[in-house]
Coordinates of C-alpha atoms and ligand atoms in Angstrom, one line a residue:
X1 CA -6.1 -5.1 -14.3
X2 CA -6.7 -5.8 -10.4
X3 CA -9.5 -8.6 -9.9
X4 CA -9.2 -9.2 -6.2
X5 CA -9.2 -6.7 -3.1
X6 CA -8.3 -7.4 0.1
X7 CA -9.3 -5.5 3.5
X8 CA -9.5 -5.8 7.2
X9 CA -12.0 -4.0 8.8
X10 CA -10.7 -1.9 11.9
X11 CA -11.0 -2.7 15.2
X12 CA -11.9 -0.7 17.9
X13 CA -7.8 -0.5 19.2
X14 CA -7.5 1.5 15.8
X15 CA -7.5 4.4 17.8
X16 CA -4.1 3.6 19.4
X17 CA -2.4 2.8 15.5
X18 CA 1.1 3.9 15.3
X19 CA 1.4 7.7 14.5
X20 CA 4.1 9.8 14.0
X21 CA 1.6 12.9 13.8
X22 CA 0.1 12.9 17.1
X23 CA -1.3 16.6 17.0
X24 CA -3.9 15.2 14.3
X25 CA -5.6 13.5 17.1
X26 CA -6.6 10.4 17.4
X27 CA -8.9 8.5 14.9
X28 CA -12.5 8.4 15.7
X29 CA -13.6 5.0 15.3
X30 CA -17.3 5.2 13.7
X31 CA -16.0 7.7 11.6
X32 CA -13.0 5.3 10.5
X33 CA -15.8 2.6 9.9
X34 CA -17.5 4.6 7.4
X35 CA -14.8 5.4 5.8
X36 CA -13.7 2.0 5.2
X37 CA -17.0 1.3 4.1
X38 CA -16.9 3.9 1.2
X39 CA -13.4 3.0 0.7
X40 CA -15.0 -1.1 -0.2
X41 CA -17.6 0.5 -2.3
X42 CA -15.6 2.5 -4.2
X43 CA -13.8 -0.4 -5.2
X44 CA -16.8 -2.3 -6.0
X45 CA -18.0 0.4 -8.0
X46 CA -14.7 -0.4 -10.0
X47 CA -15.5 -3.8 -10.9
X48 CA -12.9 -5.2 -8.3
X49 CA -14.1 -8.3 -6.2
X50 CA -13.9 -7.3 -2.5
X51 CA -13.0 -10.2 0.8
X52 CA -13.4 -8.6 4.1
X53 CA -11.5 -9.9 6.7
X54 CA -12.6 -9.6 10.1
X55 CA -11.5 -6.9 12.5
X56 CA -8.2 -8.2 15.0
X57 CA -8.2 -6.4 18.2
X58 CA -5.1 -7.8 19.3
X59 CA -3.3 -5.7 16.8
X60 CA -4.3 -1.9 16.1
X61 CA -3.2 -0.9 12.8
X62 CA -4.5 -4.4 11.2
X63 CA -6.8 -2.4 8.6
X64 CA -3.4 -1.3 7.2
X65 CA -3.6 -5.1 5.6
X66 CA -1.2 -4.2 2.7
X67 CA 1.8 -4.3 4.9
X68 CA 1.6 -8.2 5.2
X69 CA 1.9 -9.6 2.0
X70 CA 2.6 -8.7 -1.3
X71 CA 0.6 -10.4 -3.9
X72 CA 1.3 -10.8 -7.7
X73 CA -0.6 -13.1 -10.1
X74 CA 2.5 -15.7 -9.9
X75 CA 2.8 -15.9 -6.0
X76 CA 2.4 -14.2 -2.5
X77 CA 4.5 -13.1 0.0
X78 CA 3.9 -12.9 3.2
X79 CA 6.0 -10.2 4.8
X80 CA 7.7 -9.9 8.4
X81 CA 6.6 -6.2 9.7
X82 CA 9.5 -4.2 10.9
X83 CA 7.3 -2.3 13.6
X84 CA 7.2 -4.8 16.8
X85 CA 3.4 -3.6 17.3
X86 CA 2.2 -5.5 13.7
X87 CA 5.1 -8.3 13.5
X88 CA 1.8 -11.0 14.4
X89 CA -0.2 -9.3 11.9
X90 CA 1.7 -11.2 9.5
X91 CA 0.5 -14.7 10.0
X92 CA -3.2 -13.7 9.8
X93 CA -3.4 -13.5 6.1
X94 CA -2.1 -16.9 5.5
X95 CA -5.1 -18.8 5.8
X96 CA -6.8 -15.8 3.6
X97 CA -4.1 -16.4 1.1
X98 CA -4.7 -20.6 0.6
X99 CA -7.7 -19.6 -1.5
X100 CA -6.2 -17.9 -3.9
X101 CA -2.6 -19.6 -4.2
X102 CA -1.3 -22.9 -4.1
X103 CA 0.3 -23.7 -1.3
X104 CA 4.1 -23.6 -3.0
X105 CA 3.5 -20.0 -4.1
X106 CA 3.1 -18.8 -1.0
X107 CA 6.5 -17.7 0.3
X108 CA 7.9 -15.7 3.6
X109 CA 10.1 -13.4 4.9
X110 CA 11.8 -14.2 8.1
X111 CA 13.8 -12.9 10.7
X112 CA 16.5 -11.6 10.9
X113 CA 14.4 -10.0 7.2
X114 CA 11.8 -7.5 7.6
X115 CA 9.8 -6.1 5.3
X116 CA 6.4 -4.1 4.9
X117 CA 4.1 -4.0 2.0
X118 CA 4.4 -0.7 2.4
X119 CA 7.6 -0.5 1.2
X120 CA 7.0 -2.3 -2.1
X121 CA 5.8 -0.4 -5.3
X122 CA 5.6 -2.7 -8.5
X123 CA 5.8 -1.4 -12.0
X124 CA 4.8 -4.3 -14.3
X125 CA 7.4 -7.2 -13.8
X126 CA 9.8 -5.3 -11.6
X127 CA 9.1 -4.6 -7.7
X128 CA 11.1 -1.4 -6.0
X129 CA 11.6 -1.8 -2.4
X130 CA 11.9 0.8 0.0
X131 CA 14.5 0.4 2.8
X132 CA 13.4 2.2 5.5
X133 CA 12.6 2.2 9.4
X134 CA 10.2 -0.8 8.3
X135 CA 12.1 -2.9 5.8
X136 CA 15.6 -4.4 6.1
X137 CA 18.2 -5.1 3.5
X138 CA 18.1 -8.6 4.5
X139 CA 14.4 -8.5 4.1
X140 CA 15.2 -7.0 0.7
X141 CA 17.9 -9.7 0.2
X142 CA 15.1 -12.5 0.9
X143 CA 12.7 -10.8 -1.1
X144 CA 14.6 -10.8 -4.6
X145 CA 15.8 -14.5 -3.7
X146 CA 11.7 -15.3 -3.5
X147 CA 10.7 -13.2 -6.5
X148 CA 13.9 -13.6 -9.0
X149 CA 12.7 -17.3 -9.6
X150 CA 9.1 -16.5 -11.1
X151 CA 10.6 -13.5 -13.7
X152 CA 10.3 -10.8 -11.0
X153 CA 13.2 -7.9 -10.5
X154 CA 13.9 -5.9 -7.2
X155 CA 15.3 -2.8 -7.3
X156 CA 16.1 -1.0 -3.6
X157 CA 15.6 2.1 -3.2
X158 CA 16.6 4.4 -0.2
X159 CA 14.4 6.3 1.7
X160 CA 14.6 8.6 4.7
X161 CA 12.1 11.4 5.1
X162 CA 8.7 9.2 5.1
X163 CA 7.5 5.9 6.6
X164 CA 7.0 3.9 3.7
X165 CA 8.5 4.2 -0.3
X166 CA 4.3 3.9 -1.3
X167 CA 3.9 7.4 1.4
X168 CA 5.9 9.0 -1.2
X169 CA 5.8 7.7 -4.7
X170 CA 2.7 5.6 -6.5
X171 CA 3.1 4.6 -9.8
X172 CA -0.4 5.0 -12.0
X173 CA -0.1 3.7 -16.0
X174 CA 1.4 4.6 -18.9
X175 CA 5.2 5.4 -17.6
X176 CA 3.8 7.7 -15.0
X177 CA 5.0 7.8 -11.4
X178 CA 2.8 10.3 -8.6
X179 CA 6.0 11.7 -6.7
X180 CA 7.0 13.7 -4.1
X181 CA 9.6 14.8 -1.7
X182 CA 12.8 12.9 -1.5
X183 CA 11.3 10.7 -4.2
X184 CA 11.5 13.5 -7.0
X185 CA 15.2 13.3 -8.0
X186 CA 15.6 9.9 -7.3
X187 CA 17.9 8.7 -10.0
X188 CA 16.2 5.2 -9.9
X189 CA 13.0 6.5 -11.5
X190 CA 14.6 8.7 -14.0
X191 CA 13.3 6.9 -16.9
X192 CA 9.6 7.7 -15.9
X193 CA 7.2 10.6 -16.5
X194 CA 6.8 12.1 -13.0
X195 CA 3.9 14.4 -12.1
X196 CA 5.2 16.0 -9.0
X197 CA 2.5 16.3 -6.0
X198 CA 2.9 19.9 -4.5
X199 CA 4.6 19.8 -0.9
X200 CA 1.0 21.3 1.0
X201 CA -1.0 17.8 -0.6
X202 CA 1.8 15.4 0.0
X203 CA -0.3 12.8 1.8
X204 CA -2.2 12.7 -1.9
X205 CA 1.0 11.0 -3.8
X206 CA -0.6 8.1 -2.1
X207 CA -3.4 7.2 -5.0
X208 CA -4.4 4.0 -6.3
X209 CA -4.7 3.7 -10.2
X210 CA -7.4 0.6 -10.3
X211 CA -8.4 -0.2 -13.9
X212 CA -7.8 2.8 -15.5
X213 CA -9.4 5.5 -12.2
X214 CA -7.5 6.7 -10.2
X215 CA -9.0 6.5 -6.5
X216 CA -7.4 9.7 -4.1
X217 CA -7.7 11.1 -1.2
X218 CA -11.2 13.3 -0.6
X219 CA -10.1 16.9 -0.1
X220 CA -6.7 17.3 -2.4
X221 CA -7.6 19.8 -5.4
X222 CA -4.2 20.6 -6.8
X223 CA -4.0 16.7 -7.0
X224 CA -6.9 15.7 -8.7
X225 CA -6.4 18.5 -10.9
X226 CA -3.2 17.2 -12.3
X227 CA -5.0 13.9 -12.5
X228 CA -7.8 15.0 -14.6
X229 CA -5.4 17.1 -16.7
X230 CA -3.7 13.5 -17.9
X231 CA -6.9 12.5 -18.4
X232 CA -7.6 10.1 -15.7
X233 CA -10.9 9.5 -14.2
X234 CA -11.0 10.1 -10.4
X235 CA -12.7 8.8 -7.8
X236 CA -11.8 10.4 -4.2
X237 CA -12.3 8.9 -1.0
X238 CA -12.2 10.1 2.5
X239 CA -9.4 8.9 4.9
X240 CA -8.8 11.5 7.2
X241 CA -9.4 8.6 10.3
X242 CA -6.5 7.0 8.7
X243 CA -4.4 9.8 7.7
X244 CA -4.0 10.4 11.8
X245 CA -1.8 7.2 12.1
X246 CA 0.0 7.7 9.1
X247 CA -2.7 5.2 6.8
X248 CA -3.3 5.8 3.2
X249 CA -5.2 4.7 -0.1
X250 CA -3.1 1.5 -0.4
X251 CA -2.8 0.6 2.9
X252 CA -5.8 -0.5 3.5
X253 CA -5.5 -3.4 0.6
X254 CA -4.4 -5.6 -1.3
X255 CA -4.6 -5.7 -4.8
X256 CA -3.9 -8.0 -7.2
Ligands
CIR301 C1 2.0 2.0 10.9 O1 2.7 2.9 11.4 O2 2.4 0.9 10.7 C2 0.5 2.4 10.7 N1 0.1 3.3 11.7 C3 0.4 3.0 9.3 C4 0.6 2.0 8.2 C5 0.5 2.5 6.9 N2 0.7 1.5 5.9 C6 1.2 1.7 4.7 O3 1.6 2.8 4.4 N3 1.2 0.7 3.8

């Protein structure tokens, strides 16, 4: 069960975020702001505790605050973003972080390592890490040597087609991975119970299972469908702003 969310609110530079789908437009920013609002209640509504972080203008895709740490309820790490844009994102959330960890459990990854929140999907004690244009295998490498010691596993995992492994596959409860694309026949998850996203609502494997709902994106049918079929409550949420520089659900928080 998540207690604790953490967001950044975006600043007005949002509308120069990294984006690899540039005939989307860019993001209009009031519109973005209301969207992050509704994206805070809905986790409210959930029961989850929510710290707001104010917006960074020195850094455009800062909302995206789940790329610079990955929390768990043993330790944090604070991560060493691949993209040179959002490497000085990183040391932002350490003073956020002090209040919830001792000092000792809060660990780093450091250069010549990078690695992105983004990239890292846990499934109860284990933590699969997507290698990608974002996340190195030295950042991988530093990243089991910080987890192994508090009874955490790290698996990598290979990835090509999207930006980060969370773009592609989410993992909800109960044995069940959200999946799509290159993450389908990946022999690492073979022992899970896959619900495959269809190809037209790919930007919807990105959902957030938070105490038993799952939270989607607003406007994916065939998704929520399958979602309510396995009995899941759902709760969707507008991100179009954020789908335009390659944002989703989790990347606007951290969870834990
Ligand atoms: C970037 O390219 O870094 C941002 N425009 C999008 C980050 C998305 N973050 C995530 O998937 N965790």
């Amino acid at each position: 069960m998540y207690k604790n969310v953490i967001v950044r609110t975006p600043c007005r530079a949002v509308i120069n975020g990294i984006s690899s789908h540039p005939e989307l437009g860019k993001p209009d920013y009031d519109l973005a702001l209301k969207q992050h609002a509704a994206y805070i209640r809905a986790m409210e509504s959930l029961g989850i505790t929510v710290r707001v972080l104010p917006a960074d203008e020195a850094y455009p895709d800062s909302c995206f605050v789940e790329d610079v740490a990955v929390l768990s309820e043993r330790c944090a790490v604070v991560t060493n973003p691949g993209a040179k844009t959002r490497n000085g994102e990183a040391a932002g959330i350490i003073p956020v972080l002090k209040d919830f960890y001792p000092e000792k459990d809060i660990r780093r990854i450091i250069s010549s390592g990078t690695l992105e929140g983004g990239d890292v999907m846990r499934i109860e004690n284990r933590f699969y890490v997507g290698l990608s244009a974002r996340t190195n295998q030295a950042g991988v490498d530093q990243f089991a040597a910080l987890l192994n010691p508090y009874g955490y596993e790290v698996i990598p995992i290979t990835l090509k087609e999207v930006l980060h492994l969370k773009t592609g596959v989410n993992y909800l409860a109960d044995n069940r991975l959200l999946v799509s694309g290159e993450f389908i026949a990946k022999p690492e998850f073979a022992a899970y119970d896959k619900t495959v996203i269809p190809p037209e609502e790919d930007y919807a494997a990105n959902c957030l299972w938070i105490n038993g709902t799952v939270v989607l994106p607003a406007g994916f049918p065939a998704t929520e469908t399958l979602l309510k079929q396995f009995g899941y409550p759902t709760l969707p949420v507008d991100t179009s702003e954020f789908r335009k520089i390659d944002g989703g659900l989790s990347c606007l928080s951290l969870r834990f």
